[in-house]
CSV table of C-alpha atoms in Angstrom, one decimal:
chain,number,residue,atom,x,y,z
D,14,UNK,CA,82.0,119.4,95.4
D,15,UNK,CA,84.5,119.5,98.5
D,16,UNK,CA,87.7,118.3,99.8
D,17,UNK,CA,86.8,115.2,101.9
D,18,UNK,CA,88.1,111.8,104.5
D,19,UNK,CA,87.3,108.7,103.0
D,20,UNK,CA,87.0,106.0,105.0
D,21,UNK,CA,90.0,103.9,103.6
D,22,UNK,CA,90.2,105.5,100.1
D,23,UNK,CA,92.6,107.9,101.4
D,24,UNK,CA,91.4,112.2,100.5
D,25,UNK,CA,90.3,113.2,97.3
D,26,UNK,CA,88.7,115.9,95.8
D,27,UNK,CA,84.9,115.3,94.1
D,28,UNK,CA,81.3,114.0,95.3
D,29,UNK,CA,82.2,110.6,96.3
D,30,UNK,CA,85.3,107.6,98.0
D,31,UNK,CA,88.4,107.8,95.1
D,32,UNK,CA,90.3,110.9,94.1
D,33,UNK,CA,87.0,112.5,92.2
D,34,UNK,CA,86.5,111.8,88.4
D,35,UNK,CA,87.9,109.0,86.6
D,36,UNK,CA,88.5,108.2,89.8
D,37,UNK,CA,84.9,107.5,92.1
D,38,UNK,CA,83.1,104.3,92.1
D,39,UNK,CA,81.0,104.4,88.4
D,40,UNK,CA,77.5,103.1,87.4
D,41,UNK,CA,76.4,100.6,90.4
D,42,UNK,CA,79.7,101.4,92.3
D,43,UNK,CA,82.1,99.7,90.6
D,44,UNK,CA,85.5,102.0,90.0
D,45,UNK,CA,85.8,102.8,86.3
D,46,UNK,CA,88.2,101.4,84.5
D,47,UNK,CA,88.6,99.1,86.8
D,48,UNK,CA,86.8,96.2,85.6
D,49,UNK,CA,85.9,93.3,88.7
D,50,UNK,CA,87.5,94.3,91.3
D,51,UNK,CA,89.6,91.8,93.7
D,52,UNK,CA,88.3,91.6,97.5
D,53,UNK,CA,89.2,91.5,100.5
D,54,UNK,CA,88.8,87.9,101.5
D,55,UNK,CA,88.7,86.6,105.4
D,56,UNK,CA,92.0,85.9,106.7
D,57,UNK,CA,94.0,88.0,103.8
D,58,UNK,CA,95.0,90.5,106.8
D,59,UNK,CA,96.2,87.1,108.7
D,60,UNK,CA,98.6,86.1,106.1
D,61,UNK,CA,99.5,89.8,104.9
D,62,UNK,CA,101.1,89.9,108.4
D,63,UNK,CA,102.3,86.5,108.8
D,64,UNK,CA,104.0,87.2,105.0
D,65,UNK,CA,105.6,90.5,106.4
D,66,UNK,CA,106.8,89.2,109.6
D,67,UNK,CA,108.9,86.0,108.4
D,68,UNK,CA,110.7,88.6,106.4
D,69,UNK,CA,111.4,90.7,110.0
D,70,UNK,CA,110.7,92.1,112.6
D,71,UNK,CA,108.1,95.1,112.0
D,72,UNK,CA,105.1,97.8,114.2
D,73,UNK,CA,102.4,97.6,113.3
D,74,UNK,CA,101.9,100.9,111.4
D,75,UNK,CA,104.7,99.6,109.7
D,76,UNK,CA,102.6,97.2,107.9
D,77,UNK,CA,99.8,99.1,106.7
D,78,UNK,CA,102.3,101.2,105.1
D,79,UNK,CA,103.7,98.2,103.7
D,80,UNK,CA,100.4,96.8,102.8
D,81,UNK,CA,99.7,99.7,100.9
D,82,UNK,CA,102.3,100.0,99.1
D,83,UNK,CA,102.7,96.5,98.3
D,84,UNK,CA,99.3,96.1,97.0
D,85,UNK,CA,99.6,99.5,95.1
D,86,UNK,CA,97.7,101.6,97.1
D,87,UNK,CA,94.7,99.5,96.2
D,88,UNK,CA,94.1,97.5,99.4
D,89,UNK,CA,95.2,99.7,102.8
D,90,UNK,CA,93.9,97.3,105.9
D,91,UNK,CA,92.6,99.2,109.0
D,92,UNK,CA,94.0,99.5,112.3
D,93,UNK,CA,91.1,98.0,113.4
D,94,UNK,CA,91.7,95.0,111.3
D,95,UNK,CA,95.7,94.8,111.6
D,96,UNK,CA,95.5,95.0,115.7
D,97,UNK,CA,93.1,92.8,116.5
D,98,UNK,CA,94.4,90.4,114.1
D,99,UNK,CA,97.9,90.7,115.6
D,100,UNK,CA,96.7,90.3,119.0
D,101,UNK,CA,94.5,87.3,117.3
D,102,UNK,CA,98.0,85.9,116.3
D,103,UNK,CA,100.1,86.6,119.5
D,104,UNK,CA,97.2,84.5,121.3
D,105,UNK,CA,97.4,81.9,119.3
D,106,UNK,CA,101.4,81.6,119.8
D,107,UNK,CA,102.8,82.4,116.5
D,108,UNK,CA,104.1,85.9,117.5
D,109,UNK,CA,105.5,87.4,120.1
D,110,UNK,CA,105.9,92.1,120.3
D,111,UNK,CA,108.3,93.9,122.6
D,112,UNK,CA,108.2,97.3,123.3
D,113,UNK,CA,110.4,99.5,121.2
D,114,UNK,CA,110.7,103.7,121.3
D,115,UNK,CA,109.0,103.9,124.2
D,116,UNK,CA,105.2,102.4,123.8
D,117,UNK,CA,105.1,101.2,120.5
D,118,UNK,CA,105.2,97.5,120.3
D,119,UNK,CA,107.4,95.6,117.5
D,120,UNK,CA,106.4,92.1,116.5
D,121,UNK,CA,108.1,89.1,115.2
D,122,UNK,CA,107.9,85.6,114.4
D,123,UNK,CA,108.0,81.9,117.0
D,124,UNK,CA,109.2,79.1,115.5
D,125,UNK,CA,105.4,78.0,115.0
D,126,UNK,CA,104.3,81.5,113.2
D,127,UNK,CA,107.3,80.6,110.8
D,128,UNK,CA,105.6,77.4,110.4
D,129,UNK,CA,102.2,79.2,109.0
D,130,UNK,CA,104.1,81.8,107.2
D,131,UNK,CA,105.7,78.9,105.1
D,132,UNK,CA,102.3,77.8,104.1
D,133,UNK,CA,101.1,80.6,102.9
D,134,UNK,CA,102.0,80.2,98.8
D,135,UNK,CA,100.9,83.4,97.3
D,136,UNK,CA,101.2,86.6,99.3
D,137,UNK,CA,97.6,88.3,99.6
D,138,UNK,CA,98.7,91.8,97.9
D,139,UNK,CA,99.7,89.7,94.7
D,140,UNK,CA,95.9,89.6,94.2
D,141,UNK,CA,95.7,92.9,93.0
D,142,UNK,CA,98.3,93.3,91.0
D,143,UNK,CA,96.4,92.3,87.3
D,144,UNK,CA,93.8,94.7,88.5
D,145,UNK,CA,96.1,98.1,88.7
D,146,UNK,CA,96.1,100.6,86.0
D,147,UNK,CA,99.8,101.5,86.8
D,148,UNK,CA,98.9,105.3,85.0
D,149,UNK,CA,96.0,106.3,87.6
D,150,UNK,CA,98.3,104.5,90.0
D,151,UNK,CA,100.8,107.3,89.7
D,152,UNK,CA,98.0,110.2,89.2
D,153,UNK,CA,97.0,108.8,92.8
D,154,UNK,CA,100.5,108.8,94.4
D,155,UNK,CA,101.0,112.2,92.7
D,156,UNK,CA,97.6,113.4,93.6
D,157,UNK,CA,97.9,112.7,97.5
D,158,UNK,CA,101.7,114.4,97.4
D,159,UNK,CA,100.2,117.7,96.3
D,160,UNK,CA,96.9,116.8,98.2
D,161,UNK,CA,99.1,116.8,101.7
D,162,UNK,CA,101.8,119.4,100.5
D,163,UNK,CA,98.0,121.6,100.4
D,164,UNK,CA,97.6,120.4,104.0
D,165,UNK,CA,100.1,121.0,105.6
D,166,UNK,CA,100.5,124.6,103.9
D,167,UNK,CA,97.4,125.1,106.1
D,168,UNK,CA,99.9,124.6,109.0
D,169,UNK,CA,103.4,126.7,108.1
D,170,UNK,CA,102.0,129.3,105.9
D,171,UNK,CA,100.5,133.5,106.3
D,172,UNK,CA,98.1,134.5,104.0
D,173,UNK,CA,99.8,136.3,101.2
D,174,UNK,CA,101.5,132.3,100.6
D,175,UNK,CA,98.0,130.8,100.8
D,176,UNK,CA,96.6,132.7,98.5
D,177,UNK,CA,100.7,132.1,95.7
D,178,UNK,CA,99.0,128.4,97.0
D,179,UNK,CA,95.5,128.7,95.7
D,180,UNK,CA,96.3,130.8,92.2
D,181,UNK,CA,98.6,127.5,91.9
D,182,UNK,CA,95.8,125.1,92.5
D,183,UNK,CA,93.5,126.9,89.7
D,184,UNK,CA,96.5,127.9,87.5
D,185,UNK,CA,97.2,123.6,87.4
D,186,UNK,CA,92.9,122.7,87.6
D,187,UNK,CA,92.7,125.3,84.0
D,188,UNK,CA,96.0,123.3,82.7
D,189,UNK,CA,94.5,119.7,83.4
D,190,UNK,CA,91.0,120.6,82.0
D,191,UNK,CA,92.7,122.2,79.1
D,192,UNK,CA,95.1,119.1,78.1
D,193,UNK,CA,91.6,116.9,78.5
D,194,UNK,CA,89.6,119.1,76.3
D,195,UNK,CA,92.9,118.9,73.7
D,196,UNK,CA,92.5,114.7,74.1
D,197,UNK,CA,88.8,114.0,73.0
């Protein structure tokens, strides 16, 4: 068991993808407690980008963040799927890009792109709504925030502060196990 970065799942502790025990895949690779999860279909990235750009111009990274937020972190498309889709939409004349803040590109819809966006009845992230357990989403968010703070401390701390952080984490783990032992 250790700290790892999982592809598309963020980071966590434990033996597999997700955030450790209770969050990662259970039997046959399915998430525990999640039942049948909805998979991202071909065209969902395209529809998500068009839907977001209908609200206003955005950078590619902003789109990734916005999709993750709107799906409650159940779906976070990779840059490897977003940027090629942006290029394809540009080639099709549905979007245009302009340079802003250095080399960062800002994307916006063309008239033809607006017409395509209007044909999308339901934003693709809505398909995940029924599959999200908000208490687990809140727990994942809190854990991600904690892991971010711990990771940041590795770069901006002294050995003494690092030892205090380790003690805090060990204490938090003990308290969590005490809660779990009392709730069964």
